[in-house]
PDB file of C-alpha atoms in Angstrom:
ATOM      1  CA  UNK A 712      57.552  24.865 -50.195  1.00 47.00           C
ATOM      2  CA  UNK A 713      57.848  27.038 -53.539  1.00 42.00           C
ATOM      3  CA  UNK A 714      61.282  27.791 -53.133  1.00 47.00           C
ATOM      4  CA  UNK A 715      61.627  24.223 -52.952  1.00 47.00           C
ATOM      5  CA  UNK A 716      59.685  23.077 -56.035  1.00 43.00           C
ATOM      6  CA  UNK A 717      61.559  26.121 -57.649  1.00 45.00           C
ATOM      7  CA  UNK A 718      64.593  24.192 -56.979  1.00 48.00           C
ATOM      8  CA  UNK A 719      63.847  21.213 -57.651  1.00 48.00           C
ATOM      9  CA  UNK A 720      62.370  21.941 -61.044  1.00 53.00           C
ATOM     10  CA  UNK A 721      65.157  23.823 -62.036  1.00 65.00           C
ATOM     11  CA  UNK A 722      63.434  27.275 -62.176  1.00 73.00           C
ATOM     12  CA  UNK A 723      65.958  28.824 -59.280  1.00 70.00           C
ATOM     13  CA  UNK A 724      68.943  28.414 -61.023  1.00 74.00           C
ATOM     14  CA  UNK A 725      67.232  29.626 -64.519  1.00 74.00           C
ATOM     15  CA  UNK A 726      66.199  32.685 -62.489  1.00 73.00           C
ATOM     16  CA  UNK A 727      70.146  33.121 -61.373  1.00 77.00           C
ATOM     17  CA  UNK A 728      71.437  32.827 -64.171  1.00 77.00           C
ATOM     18  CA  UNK A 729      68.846  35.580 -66.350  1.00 67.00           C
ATOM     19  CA  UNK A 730      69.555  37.650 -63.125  1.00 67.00           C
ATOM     20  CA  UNK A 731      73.214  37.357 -63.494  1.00 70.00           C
ATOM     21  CA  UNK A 732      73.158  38.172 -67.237  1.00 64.00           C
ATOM     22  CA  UNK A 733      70.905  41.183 -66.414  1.00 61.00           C
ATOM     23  CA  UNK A 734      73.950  42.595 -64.285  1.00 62.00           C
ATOM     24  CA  UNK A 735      76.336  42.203 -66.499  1.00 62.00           C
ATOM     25  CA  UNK A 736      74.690  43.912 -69.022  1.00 58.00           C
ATOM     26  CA  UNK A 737      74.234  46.820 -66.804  1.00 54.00           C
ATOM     27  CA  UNK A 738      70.505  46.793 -66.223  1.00 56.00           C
ATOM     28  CA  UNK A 739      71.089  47.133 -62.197  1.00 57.00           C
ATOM     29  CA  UNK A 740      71.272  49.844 -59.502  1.00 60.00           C
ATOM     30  CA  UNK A 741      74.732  49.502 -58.694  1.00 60.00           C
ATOM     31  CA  UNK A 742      76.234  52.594 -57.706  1.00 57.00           C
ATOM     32  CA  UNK A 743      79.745  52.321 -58.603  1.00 58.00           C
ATOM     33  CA  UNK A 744      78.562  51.989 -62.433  1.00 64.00           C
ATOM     34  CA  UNK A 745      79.332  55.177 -64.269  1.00 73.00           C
ATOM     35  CA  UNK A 746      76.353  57.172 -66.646  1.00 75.00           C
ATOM     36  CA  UNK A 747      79.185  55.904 -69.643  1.00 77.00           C
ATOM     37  CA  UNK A 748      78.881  52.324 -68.674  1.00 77.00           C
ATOM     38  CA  UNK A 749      75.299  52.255 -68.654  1.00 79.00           C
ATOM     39  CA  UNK A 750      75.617  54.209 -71.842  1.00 83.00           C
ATOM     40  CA  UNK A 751      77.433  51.734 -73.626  1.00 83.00           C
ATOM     41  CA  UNK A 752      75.904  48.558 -72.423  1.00 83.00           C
ATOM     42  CA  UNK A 753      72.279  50.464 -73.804  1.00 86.00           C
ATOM     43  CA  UNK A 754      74.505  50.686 -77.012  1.00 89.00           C
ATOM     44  CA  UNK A 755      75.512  47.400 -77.076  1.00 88.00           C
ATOM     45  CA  UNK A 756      72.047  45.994 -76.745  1.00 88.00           C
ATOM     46  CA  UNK A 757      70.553  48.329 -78.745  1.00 92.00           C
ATOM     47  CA  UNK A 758      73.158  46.807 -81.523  1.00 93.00           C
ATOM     48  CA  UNK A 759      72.124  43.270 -80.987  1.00 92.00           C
ATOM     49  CA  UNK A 760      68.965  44.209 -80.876  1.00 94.00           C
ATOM     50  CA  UNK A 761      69.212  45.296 -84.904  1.00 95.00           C
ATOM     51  CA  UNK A 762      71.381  42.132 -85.617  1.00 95.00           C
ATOM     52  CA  UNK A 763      68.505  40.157 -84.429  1.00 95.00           C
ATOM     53  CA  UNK A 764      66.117  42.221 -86.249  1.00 96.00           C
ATOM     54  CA  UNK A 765      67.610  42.790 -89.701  1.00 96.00           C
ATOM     55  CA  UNK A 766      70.135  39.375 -89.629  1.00 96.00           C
ATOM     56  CA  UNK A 767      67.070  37.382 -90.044  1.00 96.00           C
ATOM     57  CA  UNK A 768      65.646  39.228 -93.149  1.00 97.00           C
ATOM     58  CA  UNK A 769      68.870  39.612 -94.807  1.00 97.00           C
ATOM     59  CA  UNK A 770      69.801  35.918 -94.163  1.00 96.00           C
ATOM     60  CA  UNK A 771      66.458  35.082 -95.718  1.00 96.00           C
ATOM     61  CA  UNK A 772      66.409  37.246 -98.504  1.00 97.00           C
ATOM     62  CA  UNK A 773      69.979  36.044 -99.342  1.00 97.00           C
ATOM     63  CA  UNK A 774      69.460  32.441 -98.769  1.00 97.00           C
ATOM     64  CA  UNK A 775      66.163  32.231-101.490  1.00 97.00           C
ATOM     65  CA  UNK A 776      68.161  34.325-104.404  1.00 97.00           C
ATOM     66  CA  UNK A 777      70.693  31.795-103.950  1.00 97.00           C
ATOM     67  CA  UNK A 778      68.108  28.723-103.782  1.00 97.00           C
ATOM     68  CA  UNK A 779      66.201  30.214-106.787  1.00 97.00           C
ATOM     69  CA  UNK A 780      69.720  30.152-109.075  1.00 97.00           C
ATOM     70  CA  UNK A 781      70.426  27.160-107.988  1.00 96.00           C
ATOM     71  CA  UNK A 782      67.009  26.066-108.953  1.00 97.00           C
ATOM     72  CA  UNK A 783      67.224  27.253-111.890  1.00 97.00           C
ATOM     73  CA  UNK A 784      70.872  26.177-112.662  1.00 96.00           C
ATOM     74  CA  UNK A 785      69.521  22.348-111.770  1.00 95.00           C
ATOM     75  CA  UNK A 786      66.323  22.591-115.039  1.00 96.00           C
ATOM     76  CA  UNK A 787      68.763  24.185-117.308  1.00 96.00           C
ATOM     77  CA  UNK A 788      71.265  21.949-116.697  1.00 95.00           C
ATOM     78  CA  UNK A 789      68.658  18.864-116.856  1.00 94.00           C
ATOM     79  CA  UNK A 790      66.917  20.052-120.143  1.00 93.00           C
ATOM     80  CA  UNK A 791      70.421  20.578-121.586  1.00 94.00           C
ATOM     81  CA  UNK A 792      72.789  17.335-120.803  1.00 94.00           C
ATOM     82  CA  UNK A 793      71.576  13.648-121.288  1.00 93.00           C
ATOM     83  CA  UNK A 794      73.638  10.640-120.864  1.00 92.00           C
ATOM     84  CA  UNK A 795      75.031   8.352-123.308  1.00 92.00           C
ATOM     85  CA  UNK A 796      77.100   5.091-123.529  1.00 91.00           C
ATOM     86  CA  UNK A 797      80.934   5.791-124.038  1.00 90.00           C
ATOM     87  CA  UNK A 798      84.022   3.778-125.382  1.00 91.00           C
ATOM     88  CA  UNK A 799      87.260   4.026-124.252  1.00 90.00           C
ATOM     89  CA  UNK A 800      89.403   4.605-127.718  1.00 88.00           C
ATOM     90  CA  UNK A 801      92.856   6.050-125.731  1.00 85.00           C
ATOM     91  CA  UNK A 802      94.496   6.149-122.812  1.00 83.00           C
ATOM     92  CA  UNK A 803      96.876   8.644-122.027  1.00 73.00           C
ATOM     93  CA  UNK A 804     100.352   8.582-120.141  1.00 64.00           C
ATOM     94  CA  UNK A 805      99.450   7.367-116.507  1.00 57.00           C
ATOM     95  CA  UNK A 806     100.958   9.818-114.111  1.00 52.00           C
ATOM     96  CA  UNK A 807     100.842   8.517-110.459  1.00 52.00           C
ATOM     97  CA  UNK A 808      98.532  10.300-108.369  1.00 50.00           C
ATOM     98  CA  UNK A 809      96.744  11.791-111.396  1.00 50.00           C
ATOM     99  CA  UNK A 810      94.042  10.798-113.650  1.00 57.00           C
ATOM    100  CA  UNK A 811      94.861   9.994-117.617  1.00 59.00           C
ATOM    101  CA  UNK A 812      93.120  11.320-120.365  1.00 76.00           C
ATOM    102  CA  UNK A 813      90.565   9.321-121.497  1.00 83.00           C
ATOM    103  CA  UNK A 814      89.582   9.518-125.203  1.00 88.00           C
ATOM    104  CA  UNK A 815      85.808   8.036-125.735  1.00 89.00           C
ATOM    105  CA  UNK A 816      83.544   7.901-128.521  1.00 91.00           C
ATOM    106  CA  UNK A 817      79.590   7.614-128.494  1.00 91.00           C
ATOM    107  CA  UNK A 818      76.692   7.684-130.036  1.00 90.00           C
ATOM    108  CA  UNK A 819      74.069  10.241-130.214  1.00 89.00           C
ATOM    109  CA  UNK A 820      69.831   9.287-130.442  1.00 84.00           C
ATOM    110  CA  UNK A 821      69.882  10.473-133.937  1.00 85.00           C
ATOM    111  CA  UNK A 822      73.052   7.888-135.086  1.00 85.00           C
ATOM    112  CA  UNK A 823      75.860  10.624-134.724  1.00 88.00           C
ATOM    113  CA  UNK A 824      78.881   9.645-133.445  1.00 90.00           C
ATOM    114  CA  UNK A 825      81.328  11.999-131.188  1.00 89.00           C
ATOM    115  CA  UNK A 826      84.631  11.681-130.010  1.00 87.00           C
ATOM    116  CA  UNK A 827      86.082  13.565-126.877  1.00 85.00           C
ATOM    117  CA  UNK A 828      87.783  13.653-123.659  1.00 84.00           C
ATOM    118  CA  UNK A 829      85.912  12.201-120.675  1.00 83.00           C
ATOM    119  CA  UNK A 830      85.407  14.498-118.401  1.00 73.00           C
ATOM    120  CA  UNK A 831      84.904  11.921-115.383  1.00 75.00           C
ATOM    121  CA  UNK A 832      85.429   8.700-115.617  1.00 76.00           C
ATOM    122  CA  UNK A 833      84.781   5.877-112.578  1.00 78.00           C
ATOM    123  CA  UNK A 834      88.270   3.984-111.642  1.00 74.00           C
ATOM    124  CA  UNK A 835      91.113   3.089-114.120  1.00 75.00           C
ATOM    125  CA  UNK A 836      89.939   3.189-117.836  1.00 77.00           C
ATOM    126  CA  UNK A 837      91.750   0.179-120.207  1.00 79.00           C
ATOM    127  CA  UNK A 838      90.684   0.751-123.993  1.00 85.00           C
ATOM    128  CA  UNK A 839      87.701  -1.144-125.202  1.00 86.00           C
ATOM    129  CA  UNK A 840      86.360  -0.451-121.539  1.00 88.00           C
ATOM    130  CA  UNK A 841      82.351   1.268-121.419  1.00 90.00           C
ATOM    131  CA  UNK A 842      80.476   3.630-119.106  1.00 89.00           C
ATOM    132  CA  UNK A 843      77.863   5.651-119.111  1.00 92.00           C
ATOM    133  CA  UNK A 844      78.686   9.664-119.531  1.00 89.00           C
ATOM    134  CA  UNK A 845      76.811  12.921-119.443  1.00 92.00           C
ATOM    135  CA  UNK A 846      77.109  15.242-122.675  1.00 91.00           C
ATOM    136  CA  UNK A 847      75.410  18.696-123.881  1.00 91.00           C
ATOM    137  CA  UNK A 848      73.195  18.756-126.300  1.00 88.00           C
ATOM    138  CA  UNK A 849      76.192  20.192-128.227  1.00 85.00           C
ATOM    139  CA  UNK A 850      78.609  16.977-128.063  1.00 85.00           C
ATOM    140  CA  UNK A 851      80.785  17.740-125.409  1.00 88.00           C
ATOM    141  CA  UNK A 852      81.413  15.785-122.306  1.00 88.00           C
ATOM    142  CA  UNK A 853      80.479  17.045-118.995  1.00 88.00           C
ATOM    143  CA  UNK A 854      79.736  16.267-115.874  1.00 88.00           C
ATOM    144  CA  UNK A 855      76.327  15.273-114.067  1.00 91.00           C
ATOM    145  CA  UNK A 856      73.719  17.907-113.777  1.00 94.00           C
ATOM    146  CA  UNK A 857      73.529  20.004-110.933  1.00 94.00           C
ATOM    147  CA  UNK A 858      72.440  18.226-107.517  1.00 93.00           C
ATOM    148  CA  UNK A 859      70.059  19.629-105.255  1.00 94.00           C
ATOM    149  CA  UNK A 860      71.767  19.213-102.354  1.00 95.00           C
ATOM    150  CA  UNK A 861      74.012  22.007-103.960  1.00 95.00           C
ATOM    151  CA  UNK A 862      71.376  24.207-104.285  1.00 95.00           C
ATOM    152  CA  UNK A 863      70.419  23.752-100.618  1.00 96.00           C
ATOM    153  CA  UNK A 864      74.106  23.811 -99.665  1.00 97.00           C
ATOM    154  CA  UNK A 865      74.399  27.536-101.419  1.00 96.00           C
ATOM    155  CA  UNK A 866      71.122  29.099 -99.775  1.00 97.00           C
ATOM    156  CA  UNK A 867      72.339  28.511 -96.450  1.00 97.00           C
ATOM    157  CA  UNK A 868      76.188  29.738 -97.321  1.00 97.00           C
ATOM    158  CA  UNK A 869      74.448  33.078 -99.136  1.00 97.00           C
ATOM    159  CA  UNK A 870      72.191  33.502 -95.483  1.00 97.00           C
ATOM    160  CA  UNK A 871      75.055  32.983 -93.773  1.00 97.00           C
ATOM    161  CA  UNK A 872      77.028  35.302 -95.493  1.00 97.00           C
ATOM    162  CA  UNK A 873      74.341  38.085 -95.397  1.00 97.00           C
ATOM    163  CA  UNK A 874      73.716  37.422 -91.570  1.00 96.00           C
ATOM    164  CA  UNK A 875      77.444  37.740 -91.085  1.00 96.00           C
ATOM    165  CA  UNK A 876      77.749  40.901 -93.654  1.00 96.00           C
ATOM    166  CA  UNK A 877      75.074  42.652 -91.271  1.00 96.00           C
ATOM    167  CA  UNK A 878      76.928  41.723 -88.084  1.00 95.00           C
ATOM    168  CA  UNK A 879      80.185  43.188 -89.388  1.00 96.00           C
ATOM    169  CA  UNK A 880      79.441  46.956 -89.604  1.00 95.00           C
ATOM    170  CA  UNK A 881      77.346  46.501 -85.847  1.00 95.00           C
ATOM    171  CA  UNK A 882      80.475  45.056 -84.585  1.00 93.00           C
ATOM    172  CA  UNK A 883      82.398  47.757 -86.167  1.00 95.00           C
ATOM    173  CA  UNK A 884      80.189  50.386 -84.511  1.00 94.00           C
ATOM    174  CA  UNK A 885      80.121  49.093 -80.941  1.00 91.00           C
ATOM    175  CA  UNK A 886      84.062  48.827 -81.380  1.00 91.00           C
ATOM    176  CA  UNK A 887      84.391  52.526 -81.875  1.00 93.00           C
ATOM    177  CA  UNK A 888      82.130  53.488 -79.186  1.00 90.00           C
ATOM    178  CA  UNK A 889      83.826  51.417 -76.837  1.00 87.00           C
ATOM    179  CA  UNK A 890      87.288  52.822 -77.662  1.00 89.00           C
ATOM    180  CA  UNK A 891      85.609  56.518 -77.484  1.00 89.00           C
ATOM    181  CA  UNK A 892      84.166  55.312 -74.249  1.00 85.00           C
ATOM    182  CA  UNK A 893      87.434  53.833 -73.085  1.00 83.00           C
ATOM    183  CA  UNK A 894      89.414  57.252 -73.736  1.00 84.00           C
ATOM    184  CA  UNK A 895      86.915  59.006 -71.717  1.00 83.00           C
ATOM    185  CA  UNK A 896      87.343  56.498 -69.033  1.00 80.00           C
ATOM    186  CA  UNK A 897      90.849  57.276 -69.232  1.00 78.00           C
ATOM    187  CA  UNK A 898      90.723  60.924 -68.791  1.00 80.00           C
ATOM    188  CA  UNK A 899      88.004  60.154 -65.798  1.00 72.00           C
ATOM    189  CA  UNK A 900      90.688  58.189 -64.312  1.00 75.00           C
ATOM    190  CA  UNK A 901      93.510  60.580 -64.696  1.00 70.00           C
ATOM    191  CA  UNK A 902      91.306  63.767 -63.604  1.00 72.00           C
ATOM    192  CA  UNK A 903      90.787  61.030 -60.223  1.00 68.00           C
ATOM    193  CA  UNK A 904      93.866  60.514 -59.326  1.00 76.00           C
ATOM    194  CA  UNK A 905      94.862  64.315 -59.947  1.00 72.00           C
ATOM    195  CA  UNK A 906      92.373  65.528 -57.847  1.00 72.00           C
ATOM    196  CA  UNK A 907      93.144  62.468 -55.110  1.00 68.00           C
ATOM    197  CA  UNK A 908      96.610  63.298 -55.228  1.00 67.00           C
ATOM    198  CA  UNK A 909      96.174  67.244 -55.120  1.00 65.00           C
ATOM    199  CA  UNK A 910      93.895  66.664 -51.859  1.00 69.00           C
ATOM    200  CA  UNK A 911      96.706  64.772 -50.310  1.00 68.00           C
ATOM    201  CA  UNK A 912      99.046  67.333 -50.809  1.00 69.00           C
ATOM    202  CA  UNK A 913      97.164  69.948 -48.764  1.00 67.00           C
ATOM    203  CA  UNK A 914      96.789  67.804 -45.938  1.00 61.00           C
TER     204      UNK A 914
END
């Protein structure tokens, strides 16, 4: 009756599969393994082991620096641009597949007026033409301030990066030990067959 609830809820085949996975990773009493498999499968899991330890961390650590830039990128940039009403004066040379120069003028809140190039400016500009633009504080056209979906957008690429950066030298390491490994398996093999081949040879 267990063994068919077991089934039936799914747990048998869960149980098979964890079961499976525990063989291939060597944790079995299987005679034909040799001490240097067992050896580098304890290796190997010891390795993934410390990515899953220190990825997290690292990830984390990485992520938040790049979250609190961004963070502060976004109130510099706020406190520092401010958008104002431009006026197309020129248009230059339209060059298919390419955007003309746009030559604008505006006003500032204390009566100034600046010219400049736009540095975006929303479908095809015709003089005369207005939009609002972003500026400095300085006069110069710019674009929008930073977004924080850019922010959010870096903090995962920076964890990603770290998590990756700590995964590289394990990967590295279990690498060499299994080409170390492999040469000694190679020179167990040999020694084998010499030995095989030497007995066959007396008889």
């Amino acid at each position: 009756m267990l063994e068919v609830v077991m089934r039936g809820s799914g747990i048998g085949a869960l149980c098979t599969r964890v079961n499976r996975l525990r063989r291939r990773c060597g944790f079995d009493r299987n005679d034909l393994r040799r001490d240097i498999d067992r050896a580098q499968t304890r290796i190997a899991c010891g390795l993934v082991l410390c990515f899953l330890a220190a990825a997290p961390v690292a990830g984390s650590a990485a992520g938040q620096a790049a979250y609190d830039r961004g963070i502060r990128v976004e109130r510099h940039e706020k406190a520092t641009r401010h958008l104002v009403t431009a006026t197309v004066v020129e248009v230059g040379t339209r060059t298919p597949g390419a955007q003309p120069g746009v030559w604008v003028t505006w006003t500032e809140p204390d009566g100034s007026r600046h010219t400049g190039t736009a540095a975006v400016w929303r479908g095809t500009p015709d003089t005369g033409e207005t939009q609002r633009m972003w500026v400095t504080d300085s006069g110069k056209p710019t674009v929008r301030p930073r977004w924080r979906s850019q922010s959010v957008f870096d903090a995962w690429a920076a964890g990603l990066a770290a998590a990756l950066g700590v995964a590289l030298p394990l990967a590295l390491t279990y690498t060499l030990v299994r080409r170390l490994n492999d040469r000694r398996r190679y020179r167990g093999w040999d020694a084998a067959w010499a030995r095989l081949d030497h007995r066959f040879r007396r008889s």
